[in-house]
mmCIF file of C-alpha atoms and ligand atoms in Angstrom:
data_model
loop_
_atom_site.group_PDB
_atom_site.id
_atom_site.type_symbol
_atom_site.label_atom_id
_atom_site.label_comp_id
_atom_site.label_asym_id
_atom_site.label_seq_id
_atom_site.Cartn_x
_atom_site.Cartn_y
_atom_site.Cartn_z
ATOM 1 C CA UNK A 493 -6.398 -14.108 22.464
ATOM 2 C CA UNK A 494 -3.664 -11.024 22.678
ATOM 3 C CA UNK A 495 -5.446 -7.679 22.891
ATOM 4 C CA UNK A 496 -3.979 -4.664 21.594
ATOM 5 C CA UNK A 497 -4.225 -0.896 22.184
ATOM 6 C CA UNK A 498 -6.191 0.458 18.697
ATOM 7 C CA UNK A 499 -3.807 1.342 15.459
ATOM 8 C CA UNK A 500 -3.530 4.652 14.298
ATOM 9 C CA UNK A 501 -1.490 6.336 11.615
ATOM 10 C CA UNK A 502 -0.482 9.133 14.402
ATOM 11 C CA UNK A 503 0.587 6.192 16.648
ATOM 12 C CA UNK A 504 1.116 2.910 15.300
ATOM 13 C CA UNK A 505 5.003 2.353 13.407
ATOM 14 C CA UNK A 506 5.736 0.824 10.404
ATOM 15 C CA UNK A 507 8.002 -1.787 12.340
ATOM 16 C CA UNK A 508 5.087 -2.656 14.775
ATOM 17 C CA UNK A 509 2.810 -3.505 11.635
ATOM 18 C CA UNK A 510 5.213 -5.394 10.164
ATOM 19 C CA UNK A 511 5.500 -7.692 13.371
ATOM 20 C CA UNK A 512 1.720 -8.132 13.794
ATOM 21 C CA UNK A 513 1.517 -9.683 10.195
ATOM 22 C CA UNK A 514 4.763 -11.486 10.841
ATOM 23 C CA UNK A 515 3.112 -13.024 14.053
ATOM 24 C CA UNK A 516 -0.015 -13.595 12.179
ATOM 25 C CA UNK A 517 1.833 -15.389 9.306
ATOM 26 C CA UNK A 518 3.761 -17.139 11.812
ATOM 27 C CA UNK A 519 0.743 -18.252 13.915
ATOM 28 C CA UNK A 520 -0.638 -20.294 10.583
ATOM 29 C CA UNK A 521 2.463 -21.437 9.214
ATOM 30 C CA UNK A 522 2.339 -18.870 5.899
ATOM 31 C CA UNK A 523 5.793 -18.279 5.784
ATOM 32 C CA UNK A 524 6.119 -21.408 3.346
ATOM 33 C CA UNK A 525 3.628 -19.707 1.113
ATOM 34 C CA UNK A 526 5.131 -16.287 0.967
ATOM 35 C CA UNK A 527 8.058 -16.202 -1.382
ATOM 36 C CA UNK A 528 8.700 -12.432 -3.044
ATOM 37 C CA UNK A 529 6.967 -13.989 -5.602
ATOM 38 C CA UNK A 530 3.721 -15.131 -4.390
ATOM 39 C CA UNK A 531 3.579 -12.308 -2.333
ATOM 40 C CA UNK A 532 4.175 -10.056 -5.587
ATOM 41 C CA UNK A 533 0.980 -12.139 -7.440
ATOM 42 C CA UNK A 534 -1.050 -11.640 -4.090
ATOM 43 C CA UNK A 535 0.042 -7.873 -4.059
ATOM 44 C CA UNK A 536 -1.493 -7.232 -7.616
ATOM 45 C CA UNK A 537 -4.744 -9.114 -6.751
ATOM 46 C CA UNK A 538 -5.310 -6.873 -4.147
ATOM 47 C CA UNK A 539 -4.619 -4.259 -5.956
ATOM 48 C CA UNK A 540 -7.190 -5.255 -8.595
ATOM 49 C CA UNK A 541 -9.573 -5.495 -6.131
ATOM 50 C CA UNK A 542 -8.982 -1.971 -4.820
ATOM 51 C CA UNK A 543 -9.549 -0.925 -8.675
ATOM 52 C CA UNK A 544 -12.402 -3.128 -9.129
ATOM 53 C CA UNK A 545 -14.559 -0.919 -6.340
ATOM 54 C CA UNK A 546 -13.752 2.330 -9.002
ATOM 55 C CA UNK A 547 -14.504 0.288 -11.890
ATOM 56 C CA UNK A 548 -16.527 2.792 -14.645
ATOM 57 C CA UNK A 549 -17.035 5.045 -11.742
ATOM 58 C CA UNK A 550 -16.517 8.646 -13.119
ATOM 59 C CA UNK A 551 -13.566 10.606 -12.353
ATOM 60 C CA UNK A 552 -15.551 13.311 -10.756
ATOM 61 C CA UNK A 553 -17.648 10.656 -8.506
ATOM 62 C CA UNK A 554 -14.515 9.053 -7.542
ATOM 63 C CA UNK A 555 -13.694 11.180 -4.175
ATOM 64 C CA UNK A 556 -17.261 11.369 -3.364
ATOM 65 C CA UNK A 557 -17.303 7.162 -3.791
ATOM 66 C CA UNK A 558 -14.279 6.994 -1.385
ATOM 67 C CA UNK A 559 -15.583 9.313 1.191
ATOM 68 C CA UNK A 560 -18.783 9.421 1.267
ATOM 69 C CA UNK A 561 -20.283 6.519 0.180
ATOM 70 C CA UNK A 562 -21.549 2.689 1.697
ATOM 71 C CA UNK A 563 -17.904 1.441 -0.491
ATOM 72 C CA UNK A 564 -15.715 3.172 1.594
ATOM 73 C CA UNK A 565 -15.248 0.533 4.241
ATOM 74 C CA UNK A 566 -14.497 -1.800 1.221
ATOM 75 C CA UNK A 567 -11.989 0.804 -0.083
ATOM 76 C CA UNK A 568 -10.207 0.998 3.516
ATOM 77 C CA UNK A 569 -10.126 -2.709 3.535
ATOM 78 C CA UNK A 570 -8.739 -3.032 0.099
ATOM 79 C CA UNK A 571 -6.771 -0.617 0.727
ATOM 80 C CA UNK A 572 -5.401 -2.405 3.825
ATOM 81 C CA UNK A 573 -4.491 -5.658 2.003
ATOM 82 C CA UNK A 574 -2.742 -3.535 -0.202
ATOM 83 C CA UNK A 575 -0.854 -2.191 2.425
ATOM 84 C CA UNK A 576 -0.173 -5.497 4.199
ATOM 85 C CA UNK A 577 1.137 -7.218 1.521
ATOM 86 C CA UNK A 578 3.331 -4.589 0.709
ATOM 87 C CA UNK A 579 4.898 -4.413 4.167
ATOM 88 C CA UNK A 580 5.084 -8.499 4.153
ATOM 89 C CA UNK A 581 6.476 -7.915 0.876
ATOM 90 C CA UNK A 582 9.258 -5.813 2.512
ATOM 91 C CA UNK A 583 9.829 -7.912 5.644
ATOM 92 C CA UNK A 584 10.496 -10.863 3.426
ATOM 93 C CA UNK A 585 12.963 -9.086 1.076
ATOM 94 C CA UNK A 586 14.691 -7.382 4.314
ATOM 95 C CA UNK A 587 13.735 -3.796 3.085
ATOM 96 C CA UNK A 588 13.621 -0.927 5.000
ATOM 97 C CA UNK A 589 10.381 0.763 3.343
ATOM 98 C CA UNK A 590 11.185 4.046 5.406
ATOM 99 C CA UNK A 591 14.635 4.017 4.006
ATOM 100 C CA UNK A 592 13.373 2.996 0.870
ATOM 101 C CA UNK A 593 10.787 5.693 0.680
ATOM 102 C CA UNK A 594 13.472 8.115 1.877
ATOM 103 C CA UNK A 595 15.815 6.742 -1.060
ATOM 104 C CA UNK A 596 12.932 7.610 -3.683
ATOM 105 C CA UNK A 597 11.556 10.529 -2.795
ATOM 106 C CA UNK A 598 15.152 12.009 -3.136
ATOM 107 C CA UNK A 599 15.087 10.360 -6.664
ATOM 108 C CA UNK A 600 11.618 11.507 -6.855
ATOM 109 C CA UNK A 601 12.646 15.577 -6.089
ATOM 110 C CA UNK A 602 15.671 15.406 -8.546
ATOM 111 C CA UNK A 603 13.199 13.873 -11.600
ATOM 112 C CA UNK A 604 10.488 16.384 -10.855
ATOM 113 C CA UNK A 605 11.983 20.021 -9.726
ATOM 114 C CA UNK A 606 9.179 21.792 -8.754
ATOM 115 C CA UNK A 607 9.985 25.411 -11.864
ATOM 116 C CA UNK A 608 9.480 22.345 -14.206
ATOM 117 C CA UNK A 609 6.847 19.933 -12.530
ATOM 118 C CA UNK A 610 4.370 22.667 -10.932
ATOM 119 C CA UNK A 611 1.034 22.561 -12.419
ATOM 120 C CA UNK A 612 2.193 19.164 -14.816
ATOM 121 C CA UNK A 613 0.936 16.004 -15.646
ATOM 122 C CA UNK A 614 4.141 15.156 -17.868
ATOM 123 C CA UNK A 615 6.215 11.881 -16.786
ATOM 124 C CA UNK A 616 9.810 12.879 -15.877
ATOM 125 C CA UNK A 617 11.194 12.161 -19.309
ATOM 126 C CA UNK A 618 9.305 14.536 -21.024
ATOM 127 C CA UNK A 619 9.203 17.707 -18.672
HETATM 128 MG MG1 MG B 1966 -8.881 -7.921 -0.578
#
């Protein structure tokens, strides 16, 4: 059994996540399984799990559900697979999710200068 040092966001890189679940994948022979495809469909499940734990919850007992509340170990799990599957995602596709995230978040600032977005709800196409 390998040990490792504990994860944290502070501490832990993208790259070194994205090994672990390569190794993992490796270790059980997954890589036949995950195709962009399959890994999009198992991407969206998760996601639909994450949204299942806020199902009919009201908006204003969302935060307090999250935080405070016996669900939020499922929401940091959910939340996890979400985040796993996105960074297989990217491993398999050869993306660079810094340099993607750098990429659109420039997009991101042009679409929503901050005189126009401030305060707004409104997509991009109709500030
Ligand atoms: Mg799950």
């Amino acid at each position: 059994v390998t040990t490792h040092p504990p994860m944290k966001d502070e501490t832990t890189t993208l790259a070194e996540i994205k090994r672990r679940i390569t190794a993992f994948v490796d270790e059980r022979d997954w890589q036949q399984f995950h195709d962009p495809k399959n890994l999009v469909m198992a991407l969206a499940s998760e996601v639909g799990e994450l949204a299942d734990i806020f199902r009919w919850v009201p908006s204003d007992k969302s935060l307090e559900l999250a935080t405070n509340s016996e669900q939020k170990q499922a929401v940091a799990h959910e939340l996890a697979d979400v985040m796993m599957f996105t960074l297989e995602l990217a491993s398999v596709c050869g993306i660079d999710l810094a340099q993607a995230i750098e990429a659109k978040s420039r997009i991101n600032s042009e679409r929503y200068p901050i005189e126009k977005s401030r305060g707004s709800s409104r997509k991009y196409n109709r500030l």
